[in-house]
Structure formats: structure tokens, C-alpha cells
Amino acid sequence: MADEIINRVANSKLITINLEDYYPKENRVLFDIKDWLYEGFVLREKDFRDQVASFDWSQFQDQYIALTCSSDAIIPGWAYMLLSIQLQPFAKKIVVGSLDNLETSIYQDVINQLDVSEFEGKPIIIKGCSNKPVPQNAYIMLANKLQSVAKSIMYGEACSSVPLYKNK
């Protein structure tokens, strides 16, 4: 009779953290102001302010917004500030930059709010594969936060993890 197969992973004290589980469901929007510029390149203050004043900002209720300009125009800082002031009552978060910048900023908030006390002295695996757009920076931020409490930190899956840190 063959020996019984024992699932050592299921019986271990390893804790797997999947950053995908913390992915906020709200929409992400890339708001490009290029079309609000004269010929796509020149910000005319009066025209720009008129566009801002007449725009329906409520359509961005509970959404994450990345403000950008896809043309090579030089956009003064006040323009993005003016947009963010209009968006603030509606949007969950506003950044200047790409959707990647936005995801990193969202995860920065998620990880900053994460209570890691439950991981005190425990071996942790940070799951590597994800079906959602978890930014690479999120893995770094999580590893750095866990380092102060975890017994060990690994990356990947329980069956094939890469050791990253071991508390001595």
C-alpha cells in the first residue's frame, strides 16, 4: 500500500498575501487635457477656465483620475491644480501622470493602511501572479512594510517561492 500523500503547504504556517485581493474596484480614468488646448499645444487661460467652469465633473463620482496631457505642450502647474479642485468633491483620488502612476498611488494608500500586526513573527509569501494590474511598486512597498514584522518573506507560490528575507 502506497504512503498517504500529505499536503505540506496546506499544513504549514505560511501566510499568502495576494495584492490582487486589495485591488479597489472603482473605475480608473485617464483625463487628457490636450483637447482643451488651442491647436492641442497652447493653454489659453481664459478659454481653459471657461472649459473647466462648463464641464460636468460629477461624471467622475467615486472614480480614480489620472490627469495628463498627451501632447508636447508645457502645462503650468496651476492648470492641474484647477482641475483637481473641480474633481475633488467627486473623485476618490487624483494624480498627475499616467494610469501606472495612478495605480502605484492607489496601492501606496492601500499598503499604508494595511495592518501588518497579524503577520508578526510569521512566514509570508507575497503571491506573484495577478490577473489585475497590480503595479510592481506595490510588491516593493508591501515587502518593505512586512520586513519589520515577518519571520520571513518569500515571493511566488508556496510550491515554488523565492526567498527574499529572513529575520535573524
PDB file of C-alpha atoms in Angstrom:
ATOM      1  CA  MET A   1       0.000   0.000   0.000  1.00  0.00           C
ATOM      2  CA  ALA A   2       1.354   3.403  -1.006  1.00  0.00           C
ATOM      3  CA  ASP A   3       2.151   6.053   1.554  1.00  0.00           C
ATOM      4  CA  GLU A   4      -0.536   8.636   2.111  1.00  0.00           C
ATOM      5  CA  ILE A   5       0.088  11.908   0.289  1.00  0.00           C
ATOM      6  CA  ILE A   6       0.360  14.803   2.733  1.00  0.00           C
ATOM      7  CA  ASN A   7      -0.197  18.366   1.630  1.00  0.00           C
ATOM      8  CA  ARG A   8       2.609  20.114   3.496  1.00  0.00           C
ATOM      9  CA  VAL A   9       1.665  23.514   2.085  1.00  0.00           C
ATOM     10  CA  ALA A  10      -1.864  23.303   3.496  1.00  0.00           C
ATOM     11  CA  ASN A  11      -0.476  22.167   6.851  1.00  0.00           C
ATOM     12  CA  SER A  12       2.245  24.825   7.059  1.00  0.00           C
ATOM     13  CA  LYS A  13       2.079  28.126   8.896  1.00  0.00           C
ATOM     14  CA  LEU A  14       2.807  30.043   5.695  1.00  0.00           C
ATOM     15  CA  ILE A  15       0.570  33.033   5.070  1.00  0.00           C
ATOM     16  CA  THR A  16      -0.015  34.042   1.464  1.00  0.00           C
ATOM     17  CA  ILE A  17      -0.750  37.681   0.704  1.00  0.00           C
ATOM     18  CA  ASN A  18      -2.292  38.330  -2.686  1.00  0.00           C
ATOM     19  CA  LEU A  19      -2.186  42.041  -3.577  1.00  0.00           C
ATOM     20  CA  GLU A  20      -4.958  41.387  -6.073  1.00  0.00           C
ATOM     21  CA  ASP A  21      -7.292  40.886  -3.078  1.00  0.00           C
ATOM     22  CA  TYR A  22      -6.761  44.562  -2.178  1.00  0.00           C
ATOM     23  CA  TYR A  23      -7.486  45.898  -5.666  1.00  0.00           C
ATOM     24  CA  PRO A  24     -10.129  48.666  -5.417  1.00  0.00           C
ATOM     25  CA  LYS A  25     -12.983  48.063  -7.863  1.00  0.00           C
ATOM     26  CA  GLU A  26     -13.703  51.690  -8.802  1.00  0.00           C
ATOM     27  CA  ASN A  27     -13.010  52.898 -12.358  1.00  0.00           C
ATOM     28  CA  ARG A  28      -9.720  54.450 -13.376  1.00  0.00           C
ATOM     29  CA  VAL A  29      -9.874  57.370 -15.815  1.00  0.00           C
ATOM     30  CA  LEU A  30      -7.088  58.977 -17.817  1.00  0.00           C
ATOM     31  CA  PHE A  31      -8.221  62.595 -18.237  1.00  0.00           C
ATOM     32  CA  ASP A  32      -6.290  64.119 -21.147  1.00  0.00           C
ATOM     33  CA  ILE A  33      -6.459  67.914 -21.394  1.00  0.00           C
ATOM     34  CA  LYS A  34      -4.925  68.044 -24.869  1.00  0.00           C
ATOM     35  CA  ASP A  35      -8.311  68.720 -26.454  1.00  0.00           C
ATOM     36  CA  TRP A  36      -8.793  71.739 -24.191  1.00  0.00           C
ATOM     37  CA  LEU A  37      -5.670  73.431 -25.599  1.00  0.00           C
ATOM     38  CA  TYR A  38      -5.548  75.761 -28.579  1.00  0.00           C
ATOM     39  CA  GLU A  39      -4.402  73.579 -31.511  1.00  0.00           C
ATOM     40  CA  GLY A  40      -3.569  70.926 -28.915  1.00  0.00           C
ATOM     41  CA  PHE A  41      -0.473  72.808 -27.715  1.00  0.00           C
ATOM     42  CA  VAL A  42      -1.256  76.196 -26.209  1.00  0.00           C
ATOM     43  CA  LEU A  43      -3.066  76.715 -22.936  1.00  0.00           C
ATOM     44  CA  ARG A  44      -5.034  79.940 -23.189  1.00  0.00           C
ATOM     45  CA  GLU A  45      -6.027  80.770 -19.636  1.00  0.00           C
ATOM     46  CA  LYS A  46      -9.439  82.313 -20.331  1.00  0.00           C
ATOM     47  CA  ASP A  47     -10.506  79.534 -22.727  1.00  0.00           C
ATOM     48  CA  PHE A  48      -9.176  76.871 -20.366  1.00  0.00           C
ATOM     49  CA  ARG A  49     -11.009  78.345 -17.370  1.00  0.00           C
ATOM     50  CA  ASP A  50     -14.230  78.521 -19.428  1.00  0.00           C
ATOM     51  CA  GLN A  51     -13.882  74.815 -20.310  1.00  0.00           C
ATOM     52  CA  VAL A  52     -13.293  73.934 -16.656  1.00  0.00           C
ATOM     53  CA  ALA A  53     -16.273  76.005 -15.490  1.00  0.00           C
ATOM     54  CA  SER A  54     -18.696  74.497 -18.004  1.00  0.00           C
ATOM     55  CA  PHE A  55     -17.630  70.861 -17.635  1.00  0.00           C
ATOM     56  CA  ASP A  56     -19.791  68.347 -15.728  1.00  0.00           C
ATOM     57  CA  TRP A  57     -17.349  66.986 -13.139  1.00  0.00           C
ATOM     58  CA  SER A  58     -19.987  64.872 -11.408  1.00  0.00           C
ATOM     59  CA  GLN A  59     -19.466  62.139 -14.020  1.00  0.00           C
ATOM     60  CA  PHE A  60     -16.297  61.221 -12.112  1.00  0.00           C
ATOM     61  CA  GLN A  61     -18.116  60.341  -8.890  1.00  0.00           C
ATOM     62  CA  ASP A  62     -16.118  57.715  -6.909  1.00  0.00           C
ATOM     63  CA  GLN A  63     -13.544  57.216  -9.666  1.00  0.00           C
ATOM     64  CA  TYR A  64      -9.761  57.373  -9.665  1.00  0.00           C
ATOM     65  CA  ILE A  65      -8.410  60.070 -12.007  1.00  0.00           C
ATOM     66  CA  ALA A  66      -5.010  60.495 -13.681  1.00  0.00           C
ATOM     67  CA  LEU A  67      -4.619  63.967 -15.186  1.00  0.00           C
ATOM     68  CA  THR A  68      -2.344  64.128 -18.195  1.00  0.00           C
ATOM     69  CA  CYS A  69      -1.572  65.950 -21.427  1.00  0.00           C
ATOM     70  CA  SER A  70      -0.684  63.664 -24.331  1.00  0.00           C
ATOM     71  CA  SER A  71       0.702  66.470 -26.498  1.00  0.00           C
ATOM     72  CA  ASP A  72       4.125  68.061 -26.014  1.00  0.00           C
ATOM     73  CA  ALA A  73       2.521  71.198 -24.578  1.00  0.00           C
ATOM     74  CA  ILE A  74       4.005  72.781 -21.488  1.00  0.00           C
ATOM     75  CA  ILE A  75       1.227  72.812 -18.909  1.00  0.00           C
ATOM     76  CA  PRO A  76       1.593  75.156 -15.934  1.00  0.00           C
ATOM     77  CA  GLY A  77       1.121  73.594 -12.515  1.00  0.00           C
ATOM     78  CA  TRP A  78      -1.885  75.746 -11.709  1.00  0.00           C
ATOM     79  CA  ALA A  79      -3.862  74.122 -14.562  1.00  0.00           C
ATOM     80  CA  TYR A  80      -3.669  70.666 -12.971  1.00  0.00           C
ATOM     81  CA  MET A  81      -4.432  72.218  -9.583  1.00  0.00           C
ATOM     82  CA  LEU A  82      -7.523  73.924 -11.014  1.00  0.00           C
ATOM     83  CA  LEU A  83      -8.733  70.611 -12.445  1.00  0.00           C
ATOM     84  CA  SER A  84      -8.100  68.782  -9.176  1.00  0.00           C
ATOM     85  CA  ILE A  85     -10.077  71.395  -7.229  1.00  0.00           C
ATOM     86  CA  GLN A  86     -13.049  70.772  -9.520  1.00  0.00           C
ATOM     87  CA  LEU A  87     -12.649  66.986  -9.277  1.00  0.00           C
ATOM     88  CA  GLN A  88     -12.061  66.829  -5.524  1.00  0.00           C
ATOM     89  CA  PRO A  89     -15.734  66.706  -4.451  1.00  0.00           C
ATOM     90  CA  PHE A  90     -16.329  63.725  -6.750  1.00  0.00           C
ATOM     91  CA  ALA A  91     -13.162  61.680  -7.344  1.00  0.00           C
ATOM     92  CA  LYS A  92     -11.706  59.141  -4.918  1.00  0.00           C
ATOM     93  CA  LYS A  93      -8.145  60.096  -5.872  1.00  0.00           C
ATOM     94  CA  ILE A  94      -6.477  62.453  -8.340  1.00  0.00           C
ATOM     95  CA  VAL A  95      -2.882  62.339  -9.587  1.00  0.00           C
ATOM     96  CA  VAL A  96      -0.937  63.957 -12.398  1.00  0.00           C
ATOM     97  CA  GLY A  97       0.585  61.324 -14.633  1.00  0.00           C
ATOM     98  CA  SER A  98      -0.195  58.006 -16.264  1.00  0.00           C
ATOM     99  CA  LEU A  99      -2.565  55.231 -15.248  1.00  0.00           C
ATOM    100  CA  ASP A 100       0.529  53.391 -13.939  1.00  0.00           C
ATOM    101  CA  ASN A 101       1.284  56.366 -11.679  1.00  0.00           C
ATOM    102  CA  LEU A 102      -2.315  56.272 -10.521  1.00  0.00           C
ATOM    103  CA  GLU A 103      -2.217  52.525  -9.705  1.00  0.00           C
ATOM    104  CA  THR A 104       1.002  52.974  -7.750  1.00  0.00           C
ATOM    105  CA  SER A 105      -0.538  55.834  -5.774  1.00  0.00           C
ATOM    106  CA  ILE A 106      -3.693  53.810  -5.071  1.00  0.00           C
ATOM    107  CA  TYR A 107      -1.643  50.870  -3.798  1.00  0.00           C
ATOM    108  CA  GLN A 108       0.522  53.203  -1.722  1.00  0.00           C
ATOM    109  CA  ASP A 109      -2.639  54.182   0.153  1.00  0.00           C
ATOM    110  CA  VAL A 110      -3.812  50.566   0.448  1.00  0.00           C
ATOM    111  CA  ILE A 111      -0.478  49.371   1.826  1.00  0.00           C
ATOM    112  CA  ASN A 112      -0.103  52.349   4.174  1.00  0.00           C
ATOM    113  CA  GLN A 113      -3.470  51.451   5.713  1.00  0.00           C
ATOM    114  CA  LEU A 114      -2.724  47.717   5.902  1.00  0.00           C
ATOM    115  CA  ASP A 115      -2.492  46.423   9.470  1.00  0.00           C
ATOM    116  CA  VAL A 116       0.507  44.081   9.442  1.00  0.00           C
ATOM    117  CA  SER A 117       0.363  43.190  13.144  1.00  0.00           C
ATOM    118  CA  GLU A 118      -1.348  39.883  12.295  1.00  0.00           C
ATOM    119  CA  PHE A 119       1.820  38.869  10.384  1.00  0.00           C
ATOM    120  CA  GLU A 120       4.091  39.329  13.414  1.00  0.00           C
ATOM    121  CA  GLY A 121       6.711  36.561  13.512  1.00  0.00           C
ATOM    122  CA  LYS A 122       5.106  34.567  10.685  1.00  0.00           C
ATOM    123  CA  PRO A 123       6.462  33.317   7.358  1.00  0.00           C
ATOM    124  CA  ILE A 124       4.875  35.255   4.499  1.00  0.00           C
ATOM    125  CA  ILE A 125       4.590  34.563   0.791  1.00  0.00           C
ATOM    126  CA  ILE A 126       3.721  37.513  -1.419  1.00  0.00           C
ATOM    127  CA  LYS A 127       1.821  35.966  -4.314  1.00  0.00           C
ATOM    128  CA  GLY A 128       3.381  36.964  -7.600  1.00  0.00           C
ATOM    129  CA  CYS A 129       0.810  36.240 -10.293  1.00  0.00           C
ATOM    130  CA  SER A 130      -2.133  38.547 -10.743  1.00  0.00           C
ATOM    131  CA  ASN A 131      -4.998  38.991 -13.186  1.00  0.00           C
ATOM    132  CA  LYS A 132      -5.429  42.623 -12.175  1.00  0.00           C
ATOM    133  CA  PRO A 133      -2.967  45.450 -12.900  1.00  0.00           C
ATOM    134  CA  VAL A 134      -1.026  45.376  -9.635  1.00  0.00           C
ATOM    135  CA  PRO A 135       1.989  47.673 -10.142  1.00  0.00           C
ATOM    136  CA  GLN A 136       5.487  46.344  -9.472  1.00  0.00           C
ATOM    137  CA  ASN A 137       5.996  49.115  -6.927  1.00  0.00           C
ATOM    138  CA  ALA A 138       3.178  47.651  -4.810  1.00  0.00           C
ATOM    139  CA  TYR A 139       5.186  44.464  -4.259  1.00  0.00           C
ATOM    140  CA  ILE A 140       8.191  46.500  -3.146  1.00  0.00           C
ATOM    141  CA  MET A 141       6.088  48.649  -0.798  1.00  0.00           C
ATOM    142  CA  LEU A 142       4.472  45.559   0.740  1.00  0.00           C
ATOM    143  CA  ALA A 143       7.789  43.737   1.209  1.00  0.00           C
ATOM    144  CA  ASN A 144       9.284  46.798   2.900  1.00  0.00           C
ATOM    145  CA  LYS A 145       6.313  47.122   5.243  1.00  0.00           C
ATOM    146  CA  LEU A 146       6.307  43.425   6.145  1.00  0.00           C
ATOM    147  CA  GLN A 147      10.051  43.309   6.776  1.00  0.00           C
ATOM    148  CA  SER A 148       9.668  44.886  10.216  1.00  0.00           C
ATOM    149  CA  VAL A 149       7.252  42.182  11.446  1.00  0.00           C
ATOM    150  CA  ALA A 150       7.575  38.981   9.391  1.00  0.00           C
ATOM    151  CA  LYS A 151       9.690  35.981  10.312  1.00  0.00           C
ATOM    152  CA  SER A 152      10.426  35.530   6.614  1.00  0.00           C
ATOM    153  CA  ILE A 153       9.247  36.895   3.272  1.00  0.00           C
ATOM    154  CA  MET A 154       9.062  34.901   0.058  1.00  0.00           C
ATOM    155  CA  TYR A 155       7.723  35.685  -3.396  1.00  0.00           C
ATOM    156  CA  GLY A 156       5.718  33.455  -5.716  1.00  0.00           C
ATOM    157  CA  GLU A 157       3.655  30.396  -4.836  1.00  0.00           C
ATOM    158  CA  ALA A 158       4.060  28.034  -1.893  1.00  0.00           C
ATOM    159  CA  CYS A 159       5.240  25.269  -4.219  1.00  0.00           C
ATOM    160  CA  SER A 160       7.880  27.422  -5.909  1.00  0.00           C
ATOM    161  CA  SER A 161       8.679  30.503  -3.862  1.00  0.00           C
ATOM    162  CA  VAL A 162      11.795  32.660  -3.940  1.00  0.00           C
ATOM    163  CA  PRO A 163      13.164  33.564  -0.505  1.00  0.00           C
ATOM    164  CA  LEU A 164      13.644  37.309  -0.075  1.00  0.00           C
ATOM    165  CA  TYR A 165      14.115  37.961   3.637  1.00  0.00           C
ATOM    166  CA  LYS A 166      14.655  36.033   6.843  1.00  0.00           C
ATOM    167  CA  ASN A 167      14.583  37.659  10.268  1.00  0.00           C
ATOM    168  CA  LYS A 168      17.691  36.595  12.152  1.00  0.00           C
TER     169      LYS A 168
END
